[in-house]
Amino acid sequence: MPIWRGSLYLLAIVDWRTRKVLAWRFLITLEADFCLDALNEAVHKFGPPEIMNTDQGTQFTSFAWTDSLRRSGARIAVDGKGRFIDNIFIERLR
């Protein structure tokens, strides 16, 4: 979403089974630290995911993000380049 200076990004962690938003953040940068805050909140409230599916953004391929998921026991799934349909629930979040 364009804003006055730069962009505003929405990060949402969604349960694929229930489509419930487990945690979310608005971000002004694509740094992994902001994403980790949401991940940690979701894990704290609901437990670690079995599988975490993301796109290929730098925040989701960073060591901090992948290491946190591996330590929690989650399997990591990454969408193919340009494959928005692979993560349709987040692309069509309501």
C-alpha positions in Angstrom: 0.0 0.0 0.0 1.6 3.3 -1.0 1.8 6.0 1.6 3.1 9.5 1.7 6.7 8.4 1.9 7.4 4.8 0.9 5.2 1.8 1.4 3.2 0.1 4.2 3.3 -3.7 4.3 0.9 -6.1 6.1 2.3 -9.2 7.6 -0.3 -11.7 8.7 0.2 -15.2 10.0 -2.8 -17.3 9.0 -3.8 -20.8 10.0 -4.6 -22.6 6.7 -7.1 -24.9 8.3 -9.2 -22.3 10.1 -8.1 -19.3 8.0 -7.8 -17.4 11.4 -5.3 -14.6 11.6 -3.0 -15.7 14.4 -0.8 -12.5 14.5 -0.3 -9.5 12.3 1.8 -6.4 11.9 2.0 -3.3 9.7 5.6 -2.8 8.6 7.4 0.1 6.9 10.4 -2.0 6.1 11.0 -5.6 5.0 13.3 -6.4 7.8 13.0 -9.8 9.4 12.9 -8.4 13.0 9.4 -7.1 12.6 8.2 -10.3 11.1 9.8 -12.3 14.0 7.7 -10.3 16.4 4.5 -11.6 14.8 5.9 -15.1 14.5 6.8 -15.1 18.2 3.4 -13.8 19.2 1.7 -16.6 17.1 3.9 -19.3 18.5 3.4 -18.0 22.1 -0.4 -17.9 21.8 -1.0 -21.0 19.5 2.1 -23.1 19.6 4.6 -23.7 16.7 3.3 -24.4 13.2 3.7 -27.7 11.6 4.5 -26.0 8.3 5.2 -22.3 7.6 4.5 -21.3 4.0 5.8 -17.9 2.8 6.9 -16.2 -0.4 10.5 -15.6 -1.3 10.8 -12.2 0.4 14.1 -11.4 2.0 12.5 -11.3 5.4 11.4 -14.9 5.0 14.6 -16.2 3.6 16.7 -14.5 6.3 18.7 -16.6 8.7 16.8 -15.1 11.7 13.4 -16.2 10.3 14.4 -19.6 9.1 16.4 -20.4 12.2 13.5 -19.4 14.5 11.2 -21.8 12.5 13.7 -24.6 12.5 14.3 -24.3 16.3 10.5 -24.5 16.8 10.3 -27.7 14.8 8.4 -26.2 11.9 8.9 -27.3 8.3 9.5 -24.4 5.9 7.7 -24.2 2.6 8.5 -21.4 0.1 6.4 -20.4 -2.8 7.8 -20.5 -6.4 8.8 -17.1 -7.8 5.8 -15.2 -9.0 3.4 -17.9 -7.7 0.9 -15.8 -5.7 -1.6 -18.6 -6.0 0.6 -20.8 -3.8 -0.2 -18.6 -0.8 -3.8 -17.7 -1.8 -5.2 -17.3 1.7 -2.8 -14.5 2.5 -3.3 -12.9 -0.9 -7.1 -12.9 -0.4 -7.1 -12.1 3.3 -10.5 -10.8 4.4 
